[in-house]
């Protein structure tokens, strides 16, 4: 079975041991296809990892196994888990990375099954207390890819750690959301979904001391340097500077409130 | 059929959704091999993308499909295309990225066929106006890799957008070219090809206020810190500092003229 | 035969021609699996490349072929080699990159065979004097992956270039080692192995003007900002700041001595 195994980490550009995860997977599952999903999650930024998995995993084939190593608690008492979340699988720390993948599966009435990784016979023989990605998650994903059933890898749990994902609030004049993520280009992504706002009429977007009147569909509708609001590729309201850096321009950061006024 | 599909983007190191392109391709063509060619093209730098494709694609097997997402006009009226350019294929925006691949195929008397991507049945069901890489190019490449003939993906066009690539000019004493690309190490690559200059005798190279007498074959022939001229790995005259940064040293940039004096 | 071929280079994030190596390999060995091991080795840092290969290659399946392009002497008289080092293979410059892989194979009483790459029929037709990775190492690795025996690729040699790897020294109160590597997070990795120090009693670690009393098992045992000593994922004593940068904090660099006092 040619299962796809993806790698998502916060190892960044300077660290070099991302390839070793592929080696461990392929030793156990020679037919697996290993894909780098991203190694650019902010260091220890579990929310950012959860948002990325939510945004990207729906585009992968059924049966794909996603290893995620954003793991500030590695080597402490935090649990490690493997999970079937609808049509795909997850292996990683039990720190909330699965929050949005799990919610998506549940809202589609798909199966969610989570096991705590407590069977060392599926790990490497030696486990470094600071690199469970290589020594626990990758071998467990390799076994899954090679056909070992999920339930064999550990005991079922029903209390995974989940992040509190801030929800947009209704206001008299529209909605109040917040900036969830600032990407490398300084684009400000919010928790305000297109599904929530679409059809609501003309919108004004307020963030920090700035107000943007109306949305554009795509960057090409603004001139270079324009501050614009648009729906990003995951359908979330986003504030951007065309060919520029919105975070720097308006000095905004994750957590800042974003007001939408419906006219 | 195990087609190779390569990914070239300007997403840079900070963006994380390069892996999602592989997911989309593999959903449609489970046997395809997805290779990251480069995600380090300068943002919106179509010429740099065209140079990279020209430099790298000849090394790939026949039938390889190259997805290129350097797409400043995404979501505007710019067309999207798929093309057979000699023995390889291209999928991406119609903004000139194919210029040099196409010229190379034509000069080898190989077939060039280009279709405009205007058949949404080969795209994802939902198309974000800002991420055609994921929603149009990757699924079209997936269909191609799975065996769908090019002509089924859209209507033939004969007027693709092409870049004007500056050609070196003959001068009384030699040639005048220009800097086409500055890489991350500050090496200055020109449009002066080895085939043009080789055998011409001893060369002097003038760029900015500097003159270099003679060429070296490789970096090891200079001492650390030396400013040298040599033919780079794509056979173009290049100005470099051994273990250093020529762009910074002589304050040169893309577009600066480069004079070659033949003695 | 589905051989795995890994790529390790010092091309960094800004250079874009790493993907071309995969193209060359796949032209010769269509069934091979190409894995990016790392492209973040410090430029021309052969010792760092050797440490990385030592740390990562044991996790790959038997028969894996590792291409390493950390090659300051490219195009000069330095030799190129292919080698069987125990259960895995290496292709790259003869500059010491194999030092630790070779030592590991010898200490396990496994076979070590090295050939000098002097048969151009296994290279690309044109060889750039500045990019042997693409024109010599990748095609040789492709031939190896496709089943060509090692001994066919060149003549055996017994005098490969080897690095002098500094060994820790016994002192009256413990051991003196040195900083071998500073990673992107500023963690300071030493040549003091867990096997050497474990069981020795409570340790004090001195580096620059700082002393650390005792080791932690994992980052989570310290508070953010704490300077700690622990065994890193390759089992070497490492000095780190929890969620911070030890190199910057204590102004340490590669080559600085590290004293361990055993109590």
PDB file of C-alpha atoms in Angstrom, chain B residues 44-130:
ATOM      1  CA  UNK B  44       7.018  37.904  -8.493  1.00  0.00           C
ATOM      2  CA  UNK B  45      10.293  37.682 -10.432  1.00  0.00           C
ATOM      3  CA  UNK B  46       9.091  36.056 -13.656  1.00  0.00           C
ATOM      4  CA  UNK B  47      12.436  36.515 -15.440  1.00  0.00           C
ATOM      5  CA  UNK B  48      14.246  34.731 -12.618  1.00  0.00           C
ATOM      6  CA  UNK B  49      11.725  31.887 -12.851  1.00  0.00           C
ATOM      7  CA  UNK B  50      12.211  31.647 -16.621  1.00  0.00           C
ATOM      8  CA  UNK B  51      15.999  31.546 -16.212  1.00  0.00           C
ATOM      9  CA  UNK B  52      15.735  28.820 -13.595  1.00  0.00           C
ATOM     10  CA  UNK B  53      13.467  26.664 -15.759  1.00  0.00           C
ATOM     11  CA  UNK B  54      15.839  27.114 -18.684  1.00  0.00           C
ATOM     12  CA  UNK B  55      18.828  26.159 -16.554  1.00  0.00           C
ATOM     13  CA  UNK B  56      17.314  23.137 -14.797  1.00  0.00           C
ATOM     14  CA  UNK B  57      14.667  21.493 -16.972  1.00  0.00           C
ATOM     15  CA  UNK B  58      17.104  19.966 -19.504  1.00  0.00           C
ATOM     16  CA  UNK B  59      18.393  17.714 -16.715  1.00  0.00           C
ATOM     17  CA  UNK B  60      15.003  16.079 -16.121  1.00  0.00           C
ATOM     18  CA  UNK B  61      13.712  12.952 -17.848  1.00  0.00           C
ATOM     19  CA  UNK B  62      11.522  13.128 -20.923  1.00  0.00           C
ATOM     20  CA  UNK B  63       7.903  13.663 -20.014  1.00  0.00           C
ATOM     21  CA  UNK B  64       8.570  15.593 -16.827  1.00  0.00           C
ATOM     22  CA  UNK B  65       5.840  18.117 -15.979  1.00  0.00           C
ATOM     23  CA  UNK B  66       7.015  21.400 -14.453  1.00  0.00           C
ATOM     24  CA  UNK B  67       4.534  23.408 -12.371  1.00  0.00           C
ATOM     25  CA  UNK B  68       5.706  26.997 -11.944  1.00  0.00           C
ATOM     26  CA  UNK B  69       3.947  29.406  -9.600  1.00  0.00           C
ATOM     27  CA  UNK B  70       5.498  32.834 -10.006  1.00  0.00           C
ATOM     28  CA  UNK B  71       2.233  34.564 -10.535  1.00  0.00           C
ATOM     29  CA  UNK B  72       1.878  38.264  -9.732  1.00  0.00           C
ATOM     30  CA  UNK B  73      -1.258  38.446 -11.892  1.00  0.00           C
ATOM     31  CA  UNK B  74      -3.147  35.617 -10.175  1.00  0.00           C
ATOM     32  CA  UNK B  75      -6.880  36.191 -10.206  1.00  0.00           C
ATOM     33  CA  UNK B  76      -6.725  38.917 -12.878  1.00  0.00           C
ATOM     34  CA  UNK B  77      -7.401  38.482 -16.588  1.00  0.00           C
ATOM     35  CA  UNK B  78      -4.025  36.833 -17.223  1.00  0.00           C
ATOM     36  CA  UNK B  79      -4.452  33.407 -18.788  1.00  0.00           C
ATOM     37  CA  UNK B  80      -3.262  30.097 -17.371  1.00  0.00           C
ATOM     38  CA  UNK B  81      -1.577  27.630 -19.706  1.00  0.00           C
ATOM     39  CA  UNK B  82      -0.314  24.097 -20.072  1.00  0.00           C
ATOM     40  CA  UNK B  83       2.310  23.447 -22.716  1.00  0.00           C
ATOM     41  CA  UNK B  84       4.329  20.744 -24.366  1.00  0.00           C
ATOM     42  CA  UNK B  85       7.738  22.340 -24.927  1.00  0.00           C
ATOM     43  CA  UNK B  86       9.838  19.752 -26.669  1.00  0.00           C
ATOM     44  CA  UNK B  87      10.153  16.680 -24.458  1.00  0.00           C
ATOM     45  CA  UNK B  88       8.773  18.229 -21.293  1.00  0.00           C
ATOM     46  CA  UNK B  89       5.606  19.942 -20.126  1.00  0.00           C
ATOM     47  CA  UNK B  90       4.842  23.168 -18.294  1.00  0.00           C
ATOM     48  CA  UNK B  91       1.789  24.244 -16.293  1.00  0.00           C
ATOM     49  CA  UNK B  92       1.457  27.759 -14.915  1.00  0.00           C
ATOM     50  CA  UNK B  93       0.470  31.333 -15.605  1.00  0.00           C
ATOM     51  CA  UNK B  94       0.781  32.799 -19.095  1.00  0.00           C
ATOM     52  CA  UNK B  95       3.223  35.514 -18.094  1.00  0.00           C
ATOM     53  CA  UNK B  96       6.444  34.612 -19.873  1.00  0.00           C
ATOM     54  CA  UNK B  97       7.773  31.878 -17.577  1.00  0.00           C
ATOM     55  CA  UNK B  98       7.949  29.550 -20.596  1.00  0.00           C
ATOM     56  CA  UNK B  99       9.943  31.978 -22.744  1.00  0.00           C
ATOM     57  CA  UNK B 100      13.297  30.201 -22.598  1.00  0.00           C
ATOM     58  CA  UNK B 101      11.983  26.620 -22.420  1.00  0.00           C
ATOM     59  CA  UNK B 102       9.959  27.379 -25.553  1.00  0.00           C
ATOM     60  CA  UNK B 103      12.904  28.961 -27.353  1.00  0.00           C
ATOM     61  CA  UNK B 104      15.065  25.973 -26.527  1.00  0.00           C
ATOM     62  CA  UNK B 105      12.468  23.554 -27.907  1.00  0.00           C
ATOM     63  CA  UNK B 106      12.003  25.588 -31.080  1.00  0.00           C
ATOM     64  CA  UNK B 107      15.730  25.889 -31.686  1.00  0.00           C
ATOM     65  CA  UNK B 108      15.962  22.095 -31.424  1.00  0.00           C
ATOM     66  CA  UNK B 109      13.085  21.791 -33.932  1.00  0.00           C
ATOM     67  CA  UNK B 110      10.920  20.126 -31.291  1.00  0.00           C
ATOM     68  CA  UNK B 111       7.169  20.435 -30.935  1.00  0.00           C
ATOM     69  CA  UNK B 112       5.648  23.356 -29.053  1.00  0.00           C
ATOM     70  CA  UNK B 113       1.959  23.163 -28.162  1.00  0.00           C
ATOM     71  CA  UNK B 114       0.234  25.479 -25.742  1.00  0.00           C
ATOM     72  CA  UNK B 115      -3.317  25.335 -24.446  1.00  0.00           C
ATOM     73  CA  UNK B 116      -5.150  27.966 -22.462  1.00  0.00           C
ATOM     74  CA  UNK B 117      -6.604  26.419 -19.310  1.00  0.00           C
ATOM     75  CA  UNK B 118     -10.284  27.183 -19.802  1.00  0.00           C
ATOM     76  CA  UNK B 119     -11.948  23.902 -18.806  1.00  0.00           C
ATOM     77  CA  UNK B 120     -12.821  24.060 -15.111  1.00  0.00           C
ATOM     78  CA  UNK B 121     -13.693  20.372 -15.034  1.00  0.00           C
ATOM     79  CA  UNK B 122      -9.940  19.752 -14.705  1.00  0.00           C
ATOM     80  CA  UNK B 123      -9.563  22.153 -11.760  1.00  0.00           C
ATOM     81  CA  UNK B 124     -10.509  21.827  -8.125  1.00  0.00           C
ATOM     82  CA  UNK B 125     -14.195  22.430  -7.484  1.00  0.00           C
ATOM     83  CA  UNK B 126     -13.472  25.670  -5.622  1.00  0.00           C
ATOM     84  CA  UNK B 127     -10.889  28.074  -7.017  1.00  0.00           C
ATOM     85  CA  UNK B 128      -9.413  30.753  -4.774  1.00  0.00           C
ATOM     86  CA  UNK B 129      -8.695  33.914  -6.760  1.00  0.00           C
ATOM     87  CA  UNK B 130      -5.298  34.146  -5.066  1.00  0.00           C
TER      88      UNK B 130
END
